PDB file of C-alpha atoms in Angstrom:
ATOM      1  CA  UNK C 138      26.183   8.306   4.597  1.00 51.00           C
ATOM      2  CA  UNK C 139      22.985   6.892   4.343  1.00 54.00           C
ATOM      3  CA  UNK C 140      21.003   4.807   7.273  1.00 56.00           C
ATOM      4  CA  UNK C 141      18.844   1.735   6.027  1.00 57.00           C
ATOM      5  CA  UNK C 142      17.438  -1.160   8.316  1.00 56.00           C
ATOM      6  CA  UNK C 143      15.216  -3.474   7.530  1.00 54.00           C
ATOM      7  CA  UNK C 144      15.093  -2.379   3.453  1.00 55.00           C
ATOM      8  CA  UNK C 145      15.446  -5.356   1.006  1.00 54.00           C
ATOM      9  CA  UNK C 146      17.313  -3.794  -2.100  1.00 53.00           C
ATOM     10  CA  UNK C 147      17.600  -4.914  -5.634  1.00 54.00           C
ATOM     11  CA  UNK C 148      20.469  -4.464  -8.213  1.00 55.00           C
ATOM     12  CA  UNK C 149      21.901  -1.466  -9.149  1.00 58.00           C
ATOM     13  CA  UNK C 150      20.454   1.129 -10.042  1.00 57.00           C
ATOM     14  CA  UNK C 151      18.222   0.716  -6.912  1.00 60.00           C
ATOM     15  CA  UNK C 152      21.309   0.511  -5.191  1.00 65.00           C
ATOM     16  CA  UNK C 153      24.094   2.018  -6.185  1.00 69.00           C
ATOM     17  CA  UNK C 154      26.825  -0.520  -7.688  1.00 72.00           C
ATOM     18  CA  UNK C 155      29.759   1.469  -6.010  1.00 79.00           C
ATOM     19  CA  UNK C 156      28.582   1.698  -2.540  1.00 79.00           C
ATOM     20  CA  UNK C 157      29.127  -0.598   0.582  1.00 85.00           C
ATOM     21  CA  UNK C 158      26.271  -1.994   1.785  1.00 84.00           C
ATOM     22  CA  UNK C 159      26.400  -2.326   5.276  1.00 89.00           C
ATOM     23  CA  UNK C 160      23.325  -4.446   6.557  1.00 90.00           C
ATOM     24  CA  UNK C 161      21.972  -4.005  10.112  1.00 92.00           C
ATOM     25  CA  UNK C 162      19.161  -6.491  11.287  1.00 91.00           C
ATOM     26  CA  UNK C 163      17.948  -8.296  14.291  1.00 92.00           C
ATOM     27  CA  UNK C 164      18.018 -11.464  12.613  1.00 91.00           C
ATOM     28  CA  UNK C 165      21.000 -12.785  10.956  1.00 93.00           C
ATOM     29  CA  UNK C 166      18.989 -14.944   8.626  1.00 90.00           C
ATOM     30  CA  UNK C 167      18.082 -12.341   6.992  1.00 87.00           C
ATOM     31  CA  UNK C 168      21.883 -10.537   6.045  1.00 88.00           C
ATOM     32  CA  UNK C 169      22.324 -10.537   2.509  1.00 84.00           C
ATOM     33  CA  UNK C 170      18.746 -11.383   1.139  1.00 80.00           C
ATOM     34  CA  UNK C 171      18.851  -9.418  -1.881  1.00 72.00           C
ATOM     35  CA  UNK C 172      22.231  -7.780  -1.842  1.00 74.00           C
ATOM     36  CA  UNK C 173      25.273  -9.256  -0.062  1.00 82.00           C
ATOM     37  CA  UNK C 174      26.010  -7.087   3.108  1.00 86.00           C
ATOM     38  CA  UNK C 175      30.224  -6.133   2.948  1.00 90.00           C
ATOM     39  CA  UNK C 176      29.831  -5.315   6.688  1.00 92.00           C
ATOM     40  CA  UNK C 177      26.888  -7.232   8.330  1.00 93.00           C
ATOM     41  CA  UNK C 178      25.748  -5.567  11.573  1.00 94.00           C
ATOM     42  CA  UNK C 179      23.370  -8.148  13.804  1.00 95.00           C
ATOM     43  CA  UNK C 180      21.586  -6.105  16.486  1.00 94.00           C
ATOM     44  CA  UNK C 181      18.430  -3.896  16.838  1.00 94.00           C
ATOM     45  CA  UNK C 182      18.464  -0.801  14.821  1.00 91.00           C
ATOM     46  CA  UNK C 183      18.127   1.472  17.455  1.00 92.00           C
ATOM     47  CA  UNK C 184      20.423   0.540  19.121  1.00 95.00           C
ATOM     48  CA  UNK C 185      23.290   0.494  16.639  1.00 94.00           C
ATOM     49  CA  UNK C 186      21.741   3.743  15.418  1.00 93.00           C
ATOM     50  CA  UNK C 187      22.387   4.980  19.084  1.00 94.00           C
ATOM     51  CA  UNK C 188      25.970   3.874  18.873  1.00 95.00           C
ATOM     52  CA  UNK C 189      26.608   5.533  15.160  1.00 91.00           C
ATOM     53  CA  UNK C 190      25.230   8.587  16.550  1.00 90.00           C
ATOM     54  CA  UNK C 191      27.271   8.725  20.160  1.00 93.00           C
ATOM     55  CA  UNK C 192      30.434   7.837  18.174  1.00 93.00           C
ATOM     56  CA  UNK C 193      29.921  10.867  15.464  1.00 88.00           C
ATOM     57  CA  UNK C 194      29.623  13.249  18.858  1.00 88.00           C
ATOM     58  CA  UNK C 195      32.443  11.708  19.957  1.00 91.00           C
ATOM     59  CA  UNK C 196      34.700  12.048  16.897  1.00 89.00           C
ATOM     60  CA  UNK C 197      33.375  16.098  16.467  1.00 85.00           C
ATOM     61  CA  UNK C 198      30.839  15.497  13.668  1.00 82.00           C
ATOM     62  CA  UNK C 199      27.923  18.042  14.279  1.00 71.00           C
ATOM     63  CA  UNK C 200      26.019  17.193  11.237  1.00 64.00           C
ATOM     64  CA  UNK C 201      26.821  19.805   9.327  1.00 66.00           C
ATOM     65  CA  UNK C 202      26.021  19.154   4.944  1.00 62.00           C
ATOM     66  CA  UNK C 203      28.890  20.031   3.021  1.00 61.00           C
ATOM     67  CA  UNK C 204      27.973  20.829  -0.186  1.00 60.00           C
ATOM     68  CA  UNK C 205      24.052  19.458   0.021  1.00 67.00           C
ATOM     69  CA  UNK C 206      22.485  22.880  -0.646  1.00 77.00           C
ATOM     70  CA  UNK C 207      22.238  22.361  -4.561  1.00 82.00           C
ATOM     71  CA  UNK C 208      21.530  18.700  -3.899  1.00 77.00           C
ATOM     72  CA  UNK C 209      19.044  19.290  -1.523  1.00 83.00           C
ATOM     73  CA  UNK C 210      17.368  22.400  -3.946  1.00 88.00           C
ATOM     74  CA  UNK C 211      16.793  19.682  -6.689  1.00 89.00           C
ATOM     75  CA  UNK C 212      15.285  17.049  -4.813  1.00 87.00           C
ATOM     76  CA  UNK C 213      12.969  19.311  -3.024  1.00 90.00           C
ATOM     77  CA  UNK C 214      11.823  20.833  -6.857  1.00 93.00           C
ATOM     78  CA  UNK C 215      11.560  17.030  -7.770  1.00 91.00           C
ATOM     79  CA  UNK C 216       9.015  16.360  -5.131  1.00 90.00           C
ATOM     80  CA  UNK C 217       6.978  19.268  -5.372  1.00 94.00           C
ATOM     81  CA  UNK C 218       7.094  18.318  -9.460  1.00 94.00           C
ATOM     82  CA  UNK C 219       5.707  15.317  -8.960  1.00 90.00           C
ATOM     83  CA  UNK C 220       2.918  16.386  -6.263  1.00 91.00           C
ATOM     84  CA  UNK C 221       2.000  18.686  -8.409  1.00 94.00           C
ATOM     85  CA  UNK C 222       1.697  16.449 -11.331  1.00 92.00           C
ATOM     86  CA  UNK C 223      -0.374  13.685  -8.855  1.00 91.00           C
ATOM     87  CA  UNK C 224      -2.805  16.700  -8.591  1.00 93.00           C
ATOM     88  CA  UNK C 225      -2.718  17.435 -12.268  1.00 94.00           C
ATOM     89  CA  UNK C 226      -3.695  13.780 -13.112  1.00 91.00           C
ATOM     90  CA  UNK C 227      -6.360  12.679 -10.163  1.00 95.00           C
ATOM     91  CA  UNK C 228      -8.266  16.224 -11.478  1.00 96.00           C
ATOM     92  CA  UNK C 229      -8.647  14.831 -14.953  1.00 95.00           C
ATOM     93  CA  UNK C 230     -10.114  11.931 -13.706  1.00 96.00           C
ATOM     94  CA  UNK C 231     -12.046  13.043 -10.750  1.00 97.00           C
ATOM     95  CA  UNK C 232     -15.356  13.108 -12.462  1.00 97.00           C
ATOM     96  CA  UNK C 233     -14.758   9.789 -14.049  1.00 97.00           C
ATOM     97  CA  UNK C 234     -17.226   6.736 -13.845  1.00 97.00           C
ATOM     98  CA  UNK C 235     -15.991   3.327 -13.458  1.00 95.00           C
ATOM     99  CA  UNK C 236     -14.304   4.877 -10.469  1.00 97.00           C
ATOM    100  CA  UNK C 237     -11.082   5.871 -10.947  1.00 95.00           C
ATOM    101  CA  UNK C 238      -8.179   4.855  -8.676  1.00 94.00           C
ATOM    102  CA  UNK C 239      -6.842   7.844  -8.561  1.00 95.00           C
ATOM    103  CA  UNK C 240     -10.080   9.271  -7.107  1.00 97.00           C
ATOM    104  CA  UNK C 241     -10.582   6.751  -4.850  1.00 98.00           C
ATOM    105  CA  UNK C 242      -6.892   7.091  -3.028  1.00 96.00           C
ATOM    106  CA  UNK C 243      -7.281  11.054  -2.685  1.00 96.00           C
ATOM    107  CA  UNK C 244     -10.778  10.788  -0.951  1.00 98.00           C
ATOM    108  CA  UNK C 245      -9.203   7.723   1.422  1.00 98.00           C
ATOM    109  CA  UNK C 246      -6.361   9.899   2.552  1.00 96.00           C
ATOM    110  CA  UNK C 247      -8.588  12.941   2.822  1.00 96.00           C
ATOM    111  CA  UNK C 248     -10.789  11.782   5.361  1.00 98.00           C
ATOM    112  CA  UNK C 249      -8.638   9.080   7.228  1.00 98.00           C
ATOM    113  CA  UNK C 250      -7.139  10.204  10.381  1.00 98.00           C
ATOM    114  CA  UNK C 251      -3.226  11.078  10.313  1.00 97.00           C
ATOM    115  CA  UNK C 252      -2.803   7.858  12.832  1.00 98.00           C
ATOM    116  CA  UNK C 253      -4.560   5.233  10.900  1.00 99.00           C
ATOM    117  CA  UNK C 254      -3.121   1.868   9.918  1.00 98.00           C
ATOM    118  CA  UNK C 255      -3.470   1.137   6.132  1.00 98.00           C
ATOM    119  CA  UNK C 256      -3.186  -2.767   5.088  1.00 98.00           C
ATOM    120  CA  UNK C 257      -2.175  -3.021   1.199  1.00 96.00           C
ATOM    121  CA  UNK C 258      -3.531  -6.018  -0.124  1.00 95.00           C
ATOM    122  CA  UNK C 259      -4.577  -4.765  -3.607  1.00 91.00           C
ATOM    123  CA  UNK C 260      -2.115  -5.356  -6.464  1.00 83.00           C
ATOM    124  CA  UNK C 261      -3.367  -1.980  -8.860  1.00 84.00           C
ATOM    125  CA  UNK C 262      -4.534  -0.278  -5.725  1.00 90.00           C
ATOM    126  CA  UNK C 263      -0.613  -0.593  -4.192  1.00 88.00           C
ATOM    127  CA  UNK C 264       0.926   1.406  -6.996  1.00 85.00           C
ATOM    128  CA  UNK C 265      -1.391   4.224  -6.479  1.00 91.00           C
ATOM    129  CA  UNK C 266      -1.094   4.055  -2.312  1.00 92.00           C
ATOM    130  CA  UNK C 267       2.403   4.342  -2.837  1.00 87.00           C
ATOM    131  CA  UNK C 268       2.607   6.969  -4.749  1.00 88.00           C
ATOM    132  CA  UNK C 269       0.622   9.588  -2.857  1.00 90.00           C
ATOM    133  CA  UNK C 270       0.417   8.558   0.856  1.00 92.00           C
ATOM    134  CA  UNK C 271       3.191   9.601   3.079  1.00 90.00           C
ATOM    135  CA  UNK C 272       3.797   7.728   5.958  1.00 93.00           C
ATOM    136  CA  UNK C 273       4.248   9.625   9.085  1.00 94.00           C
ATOM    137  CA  UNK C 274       5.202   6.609  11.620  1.00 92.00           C
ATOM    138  CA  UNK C 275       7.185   3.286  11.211  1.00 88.00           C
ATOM    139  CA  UNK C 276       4.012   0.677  10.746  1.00 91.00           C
ATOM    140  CA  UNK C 277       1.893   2.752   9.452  1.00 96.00           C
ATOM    141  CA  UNK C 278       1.394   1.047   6.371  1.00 95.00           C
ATOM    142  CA  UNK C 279       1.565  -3.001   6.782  1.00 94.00           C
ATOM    143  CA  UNK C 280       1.634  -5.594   3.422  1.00 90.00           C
ATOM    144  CA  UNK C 281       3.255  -8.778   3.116  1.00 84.00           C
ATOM    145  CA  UNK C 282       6.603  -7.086   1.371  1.00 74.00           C
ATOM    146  CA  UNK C 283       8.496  -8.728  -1.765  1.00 65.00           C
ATOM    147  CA  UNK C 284       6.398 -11.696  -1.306  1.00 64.00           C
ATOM    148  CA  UNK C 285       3.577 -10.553  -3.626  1.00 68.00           C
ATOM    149  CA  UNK C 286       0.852 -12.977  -2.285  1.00 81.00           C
ATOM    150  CA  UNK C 287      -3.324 -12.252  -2.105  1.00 92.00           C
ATOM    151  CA  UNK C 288      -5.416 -12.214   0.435  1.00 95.00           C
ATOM    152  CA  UNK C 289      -3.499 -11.943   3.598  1.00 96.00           C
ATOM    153  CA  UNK C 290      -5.056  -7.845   4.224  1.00 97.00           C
ATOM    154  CA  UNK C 291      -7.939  -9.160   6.423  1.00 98.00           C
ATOM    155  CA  UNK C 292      -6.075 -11.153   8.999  1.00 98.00           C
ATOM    156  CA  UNK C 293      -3.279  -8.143   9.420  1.00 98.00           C
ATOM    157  CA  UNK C 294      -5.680  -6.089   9.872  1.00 98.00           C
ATOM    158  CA  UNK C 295      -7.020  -7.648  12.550  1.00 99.00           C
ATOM    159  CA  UNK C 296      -3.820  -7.780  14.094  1.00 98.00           C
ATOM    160  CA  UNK C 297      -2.994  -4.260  13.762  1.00 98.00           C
ATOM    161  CA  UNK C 298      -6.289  -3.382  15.364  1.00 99.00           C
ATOM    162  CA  UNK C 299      -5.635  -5.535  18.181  1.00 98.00           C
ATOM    163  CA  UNK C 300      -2.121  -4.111  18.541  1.00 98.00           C
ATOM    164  CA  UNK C 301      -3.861  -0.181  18.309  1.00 98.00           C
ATOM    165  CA  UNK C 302      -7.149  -0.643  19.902  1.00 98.00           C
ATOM    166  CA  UNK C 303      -9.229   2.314  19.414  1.00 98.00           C
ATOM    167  CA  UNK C 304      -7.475   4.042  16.313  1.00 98.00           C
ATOM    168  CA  UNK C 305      -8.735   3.388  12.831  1.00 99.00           C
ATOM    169  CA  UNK C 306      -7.485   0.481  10.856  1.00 99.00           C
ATOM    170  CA  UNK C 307      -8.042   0.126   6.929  1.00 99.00           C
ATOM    171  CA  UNK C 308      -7.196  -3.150   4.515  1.00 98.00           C
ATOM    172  CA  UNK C 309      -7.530  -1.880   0.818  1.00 98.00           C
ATOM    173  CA  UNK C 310      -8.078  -5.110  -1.395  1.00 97.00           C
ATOM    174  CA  UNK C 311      -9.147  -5.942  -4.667  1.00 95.00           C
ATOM    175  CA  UNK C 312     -11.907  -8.809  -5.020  1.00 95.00           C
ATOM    176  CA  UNK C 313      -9.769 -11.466  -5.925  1.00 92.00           C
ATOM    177  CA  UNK C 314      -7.795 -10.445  -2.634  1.00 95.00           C
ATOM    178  CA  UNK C 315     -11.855 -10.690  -0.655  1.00 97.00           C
ATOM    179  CA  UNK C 316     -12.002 -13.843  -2.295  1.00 96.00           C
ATOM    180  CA  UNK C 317      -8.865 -15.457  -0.527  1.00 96.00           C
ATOM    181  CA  UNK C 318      -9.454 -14.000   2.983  1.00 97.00           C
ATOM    182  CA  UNK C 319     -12.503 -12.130   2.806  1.00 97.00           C
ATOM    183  CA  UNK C 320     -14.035 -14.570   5.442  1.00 97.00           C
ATOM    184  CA  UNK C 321     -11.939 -13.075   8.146  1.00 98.00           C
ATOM    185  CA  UNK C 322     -14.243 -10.167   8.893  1.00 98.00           C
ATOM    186  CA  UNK C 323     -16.779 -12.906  10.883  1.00 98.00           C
ATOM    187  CA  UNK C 324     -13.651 -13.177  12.807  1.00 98.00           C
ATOM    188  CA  UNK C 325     -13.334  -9.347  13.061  1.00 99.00           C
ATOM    189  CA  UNK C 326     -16.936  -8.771  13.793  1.00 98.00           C
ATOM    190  CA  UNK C 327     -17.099 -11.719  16.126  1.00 98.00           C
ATOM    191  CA  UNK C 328     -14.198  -9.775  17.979  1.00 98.00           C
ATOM    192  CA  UNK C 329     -15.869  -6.446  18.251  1.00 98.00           C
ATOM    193  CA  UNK C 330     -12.664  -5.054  15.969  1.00 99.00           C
ATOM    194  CA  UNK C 331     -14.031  -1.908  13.806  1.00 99.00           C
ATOM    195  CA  UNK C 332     -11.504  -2.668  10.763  1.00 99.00           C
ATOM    196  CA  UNK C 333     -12.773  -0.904   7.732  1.00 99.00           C
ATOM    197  CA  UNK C 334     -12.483  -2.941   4.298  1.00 99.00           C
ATOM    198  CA  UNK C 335     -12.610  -1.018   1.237  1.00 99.00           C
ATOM    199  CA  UNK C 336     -12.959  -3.431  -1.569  1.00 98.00           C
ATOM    200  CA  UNK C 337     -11.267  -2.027  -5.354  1.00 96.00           C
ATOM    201  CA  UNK C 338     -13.705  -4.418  -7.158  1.00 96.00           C
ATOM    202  CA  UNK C 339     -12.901  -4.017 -10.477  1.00 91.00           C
ATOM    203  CA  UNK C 340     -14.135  -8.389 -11.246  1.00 91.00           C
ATOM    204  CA  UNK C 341     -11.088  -9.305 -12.133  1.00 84.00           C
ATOM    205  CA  UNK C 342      -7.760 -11.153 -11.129  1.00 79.00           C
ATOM    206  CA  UNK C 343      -6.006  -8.570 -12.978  1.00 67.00           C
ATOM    207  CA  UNK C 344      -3.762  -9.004 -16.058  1.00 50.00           C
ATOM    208  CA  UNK C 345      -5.504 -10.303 -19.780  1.00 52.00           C
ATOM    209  CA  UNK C 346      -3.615 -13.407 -20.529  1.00 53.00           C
ATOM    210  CA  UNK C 347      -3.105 -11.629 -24.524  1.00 51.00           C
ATOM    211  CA  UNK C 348      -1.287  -8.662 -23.105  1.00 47.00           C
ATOM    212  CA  UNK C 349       1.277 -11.369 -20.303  1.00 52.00           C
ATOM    213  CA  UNK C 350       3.599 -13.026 -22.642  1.00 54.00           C
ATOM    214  CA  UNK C 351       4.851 -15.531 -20.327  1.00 56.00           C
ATOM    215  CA  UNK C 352       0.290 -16.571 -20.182  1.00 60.00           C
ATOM    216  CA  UNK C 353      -0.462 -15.950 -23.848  1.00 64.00           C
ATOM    217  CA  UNK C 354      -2.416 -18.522 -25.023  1.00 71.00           C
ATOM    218  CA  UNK C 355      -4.354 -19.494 -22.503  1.00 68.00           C
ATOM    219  CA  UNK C 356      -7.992 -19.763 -22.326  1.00 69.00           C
ATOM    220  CA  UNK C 357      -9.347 -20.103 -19.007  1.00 68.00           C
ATOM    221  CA  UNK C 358     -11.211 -17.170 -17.293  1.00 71.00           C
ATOM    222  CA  UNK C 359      -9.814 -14.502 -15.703  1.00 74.00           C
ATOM    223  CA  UNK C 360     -12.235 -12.282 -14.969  1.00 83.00           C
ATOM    224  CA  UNK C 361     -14.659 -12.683 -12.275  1.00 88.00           C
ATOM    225  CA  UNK C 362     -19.052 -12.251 -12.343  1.00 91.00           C
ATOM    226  CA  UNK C 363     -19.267  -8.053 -12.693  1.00 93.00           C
ATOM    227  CA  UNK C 364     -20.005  -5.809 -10.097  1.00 95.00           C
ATOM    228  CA  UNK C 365     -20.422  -8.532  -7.200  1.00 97.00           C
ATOM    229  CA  UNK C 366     -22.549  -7.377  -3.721  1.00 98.00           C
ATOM    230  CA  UNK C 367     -20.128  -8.276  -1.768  1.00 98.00           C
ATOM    231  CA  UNK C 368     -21.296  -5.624   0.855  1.00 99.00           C
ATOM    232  CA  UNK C 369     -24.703  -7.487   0.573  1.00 99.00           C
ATOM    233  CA  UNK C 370     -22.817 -10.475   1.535  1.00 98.00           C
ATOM    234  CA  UNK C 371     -21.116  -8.958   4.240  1.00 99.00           C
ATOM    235  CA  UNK C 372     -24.071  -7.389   5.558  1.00 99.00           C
ATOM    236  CA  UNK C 373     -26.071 -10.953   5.778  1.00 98.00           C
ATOM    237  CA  UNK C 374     -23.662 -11.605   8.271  1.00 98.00           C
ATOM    238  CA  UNK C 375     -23.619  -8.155  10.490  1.00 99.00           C
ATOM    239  CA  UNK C 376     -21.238  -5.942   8.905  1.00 99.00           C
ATOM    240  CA  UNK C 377     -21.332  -2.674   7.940  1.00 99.00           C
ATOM    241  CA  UNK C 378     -21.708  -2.314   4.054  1.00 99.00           C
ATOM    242  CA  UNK C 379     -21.537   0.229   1.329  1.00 99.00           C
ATOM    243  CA  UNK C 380     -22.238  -0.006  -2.285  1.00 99.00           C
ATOM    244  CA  UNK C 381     -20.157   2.894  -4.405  1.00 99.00           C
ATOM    245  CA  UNK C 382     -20.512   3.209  -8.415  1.00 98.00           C
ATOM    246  CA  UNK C 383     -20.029   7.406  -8.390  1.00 98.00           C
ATOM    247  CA  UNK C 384     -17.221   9.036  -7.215  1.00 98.00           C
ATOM    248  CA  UNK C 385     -19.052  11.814  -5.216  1.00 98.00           C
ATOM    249  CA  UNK C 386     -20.398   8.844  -3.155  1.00 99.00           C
ATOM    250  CA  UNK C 387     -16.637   7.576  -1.740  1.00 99.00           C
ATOM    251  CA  UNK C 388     -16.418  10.240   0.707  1.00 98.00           C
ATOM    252  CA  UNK C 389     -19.756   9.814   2.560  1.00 99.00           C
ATOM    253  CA  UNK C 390     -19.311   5.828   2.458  1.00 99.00           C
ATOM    254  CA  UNK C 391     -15.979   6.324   4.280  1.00 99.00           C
ATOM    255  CA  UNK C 392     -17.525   8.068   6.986  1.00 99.00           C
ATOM    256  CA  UNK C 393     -20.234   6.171   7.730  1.00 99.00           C
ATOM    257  CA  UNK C 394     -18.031   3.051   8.205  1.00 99.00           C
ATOM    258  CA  UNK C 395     -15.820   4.979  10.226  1.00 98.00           C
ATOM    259  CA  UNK C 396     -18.193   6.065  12.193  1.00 98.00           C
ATOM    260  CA  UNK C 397     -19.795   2.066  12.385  1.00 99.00           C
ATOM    261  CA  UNK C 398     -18.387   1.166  15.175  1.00 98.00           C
ATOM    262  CA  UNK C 399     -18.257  -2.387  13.761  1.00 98.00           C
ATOM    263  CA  UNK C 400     -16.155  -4.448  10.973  1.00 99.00           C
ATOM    264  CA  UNK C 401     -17.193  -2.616   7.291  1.00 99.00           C
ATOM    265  CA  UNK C 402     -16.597  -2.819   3.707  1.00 99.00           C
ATOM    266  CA  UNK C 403     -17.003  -0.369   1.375  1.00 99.00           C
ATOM    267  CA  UNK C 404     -17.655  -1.855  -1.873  1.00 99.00           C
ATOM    268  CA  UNK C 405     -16.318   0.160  -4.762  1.00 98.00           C
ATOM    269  CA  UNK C 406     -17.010  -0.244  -8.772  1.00 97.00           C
ATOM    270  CA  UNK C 407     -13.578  -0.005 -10.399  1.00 94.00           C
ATOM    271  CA  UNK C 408     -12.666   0.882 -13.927  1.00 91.00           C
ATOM    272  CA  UNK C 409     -11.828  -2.855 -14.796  1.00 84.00           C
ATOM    273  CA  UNK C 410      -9.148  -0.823 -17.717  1.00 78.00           C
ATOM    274  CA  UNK C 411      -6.967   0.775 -15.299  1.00 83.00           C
ATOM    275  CA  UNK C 412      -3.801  -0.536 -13.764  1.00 74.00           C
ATOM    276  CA  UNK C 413      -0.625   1.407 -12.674  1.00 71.00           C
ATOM    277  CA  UNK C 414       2.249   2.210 -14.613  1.00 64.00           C
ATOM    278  CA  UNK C 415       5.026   1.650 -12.496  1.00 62.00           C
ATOM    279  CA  UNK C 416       3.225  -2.055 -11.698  1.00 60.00           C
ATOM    280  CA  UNK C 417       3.400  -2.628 -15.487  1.00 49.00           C
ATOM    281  CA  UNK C 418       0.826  -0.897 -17.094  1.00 39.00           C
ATOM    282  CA  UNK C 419      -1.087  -2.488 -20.145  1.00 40.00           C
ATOM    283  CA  UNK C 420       0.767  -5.630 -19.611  1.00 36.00           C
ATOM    284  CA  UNK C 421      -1.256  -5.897 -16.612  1.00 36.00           C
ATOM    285  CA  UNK C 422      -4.758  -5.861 -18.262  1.00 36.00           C
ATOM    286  CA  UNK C 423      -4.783  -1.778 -18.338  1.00 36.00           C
ATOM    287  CA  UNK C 424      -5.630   0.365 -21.227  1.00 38.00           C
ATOM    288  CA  UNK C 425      -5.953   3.314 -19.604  1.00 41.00           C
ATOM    289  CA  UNK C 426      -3.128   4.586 -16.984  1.00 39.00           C
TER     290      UNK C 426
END
């Protein structure tokens, strides 16, 4: 038995073909997004989860895995596998300049504080977020979900820092992303909220029109001017800002705008060649991944 609320699955074999989906959410327009629910539940999550969990004490079930232990063995070798492999792969780039994500995600996790809000709003940066951060409390990482849009990271993270005053609030977001809704840290600095931006600025939209076949063909631009100032820009205006083209200088600039006291972004050079495998690799503009 597995518990899911809120999840929107795919097709199989994200979920599995066989199984009966039973859907709990607190609003009913949601039932059967993405996969139709055989036994729709409408109600808060907790609350049903309260109710599964008083009924299994009522009916005698303590819990107890039957026959997990192998099942269990293998998934815990799988994870420390792949950990282990993360490690393997941000050590052969750590060095590298352009930036490499990679890099730039290990130093961000090293040094923000377990309690943090992180606000995805970078398409190359997302695969690599999700890969290696763990999240340790429901909200802890906020995006936009299956909707794939740009630009929305500065205004959430406004409203997660208003909703967690005093703990430390980051929007990761590429420059096409700063483009969109960059403006909103006047709003953020006119409002005394500390967010910290840290740009992935590697001047471009993303994907080369040559390597998208459903765009092949098409000649207007896609990249943007290279190696923009946005944190001069920023700066003209009151903000904290940080320039980064090394990787030994990531850890230092994340500091100092922590330590601000005032809206921030961290403006970071980004191999313009890497994307993220899982988020489609060279297809998306990347020779290197």
């Amino acid at each position: 038995f597995k518990f899911w609320s809120g999840e929107h699955f795919g097709s199989p074999p994200t979920w599995n073909a066989e199984a009966t989906y039973i859907q709990v959410d607190p609003v009913p327009s949601r039932i059967g997004w993405h996969v139709e629910a055989e036994i729709p539940i409408v109600g808060d999550p907790k609350l049903v989860l309260a109710q599964l969990v008083e009924r299994a004490a009522a009916l005698g079930l303590n819990g107890e895995r039957r026959h997990a232990g192998a099942w269990l063995r293998e998934v815990t070798q799988v994870r420390d596998t792949f950990e282990q492999a993360l490690r393997a792969q941000e050590a052969e780039v750590h060095d590298a300049v352009p930036i490499h994500p990679a890099r730039l995600t290990r130093e961000l996790l090293d040094v923000m504080d377990d309690d943090a809000t992180l606000v995805i709003d970078s398409f190359t940066l997302s695969g690599w977020l999700s890969q290696w951060f763990g999240a340790r409390f429901p909200g802890q990482i906020v995006d936009a979900g299956p909707l794939a849009p740009v630009g929305h990271g500065p205004a959430m993270a406004i409203g997660a820092q208003l909703a967690r005053p005093g703990k430390q609030i980051i929007v990761v977001i590429g420059d096409g992303g700063l483009g969109i809704g960059g403006m909103e840290l006047e709003t953020a600095l006119k409002h005394k909220l500390p967010i910290v931006t840290l740009l992935w600025n590697n001047s471009s939209w993303g994907p080369h029109f040559e390597q998208m076949p459903m765009l092949r063909g098409r000649t207007d631009p896609f990249d943007m001017l290279p190696d923009l100032r946005y944190d001069r820009m920023f700066e003209a205006i009151g903000c904290h800002g940080e320039f980064v083209t090394r990787p030994e200088e990531i850890r230092s600039s994340l500091v100092r705008a922590f330590g601000a006291g005032k809206a921030s972004l961290i403006n970071v050079i980004g191999d313009p060649r890497v994307g993220h495998a899982r988020l489609g690799g060279n297809l998306l503009g990347s020779t290197v991944v």
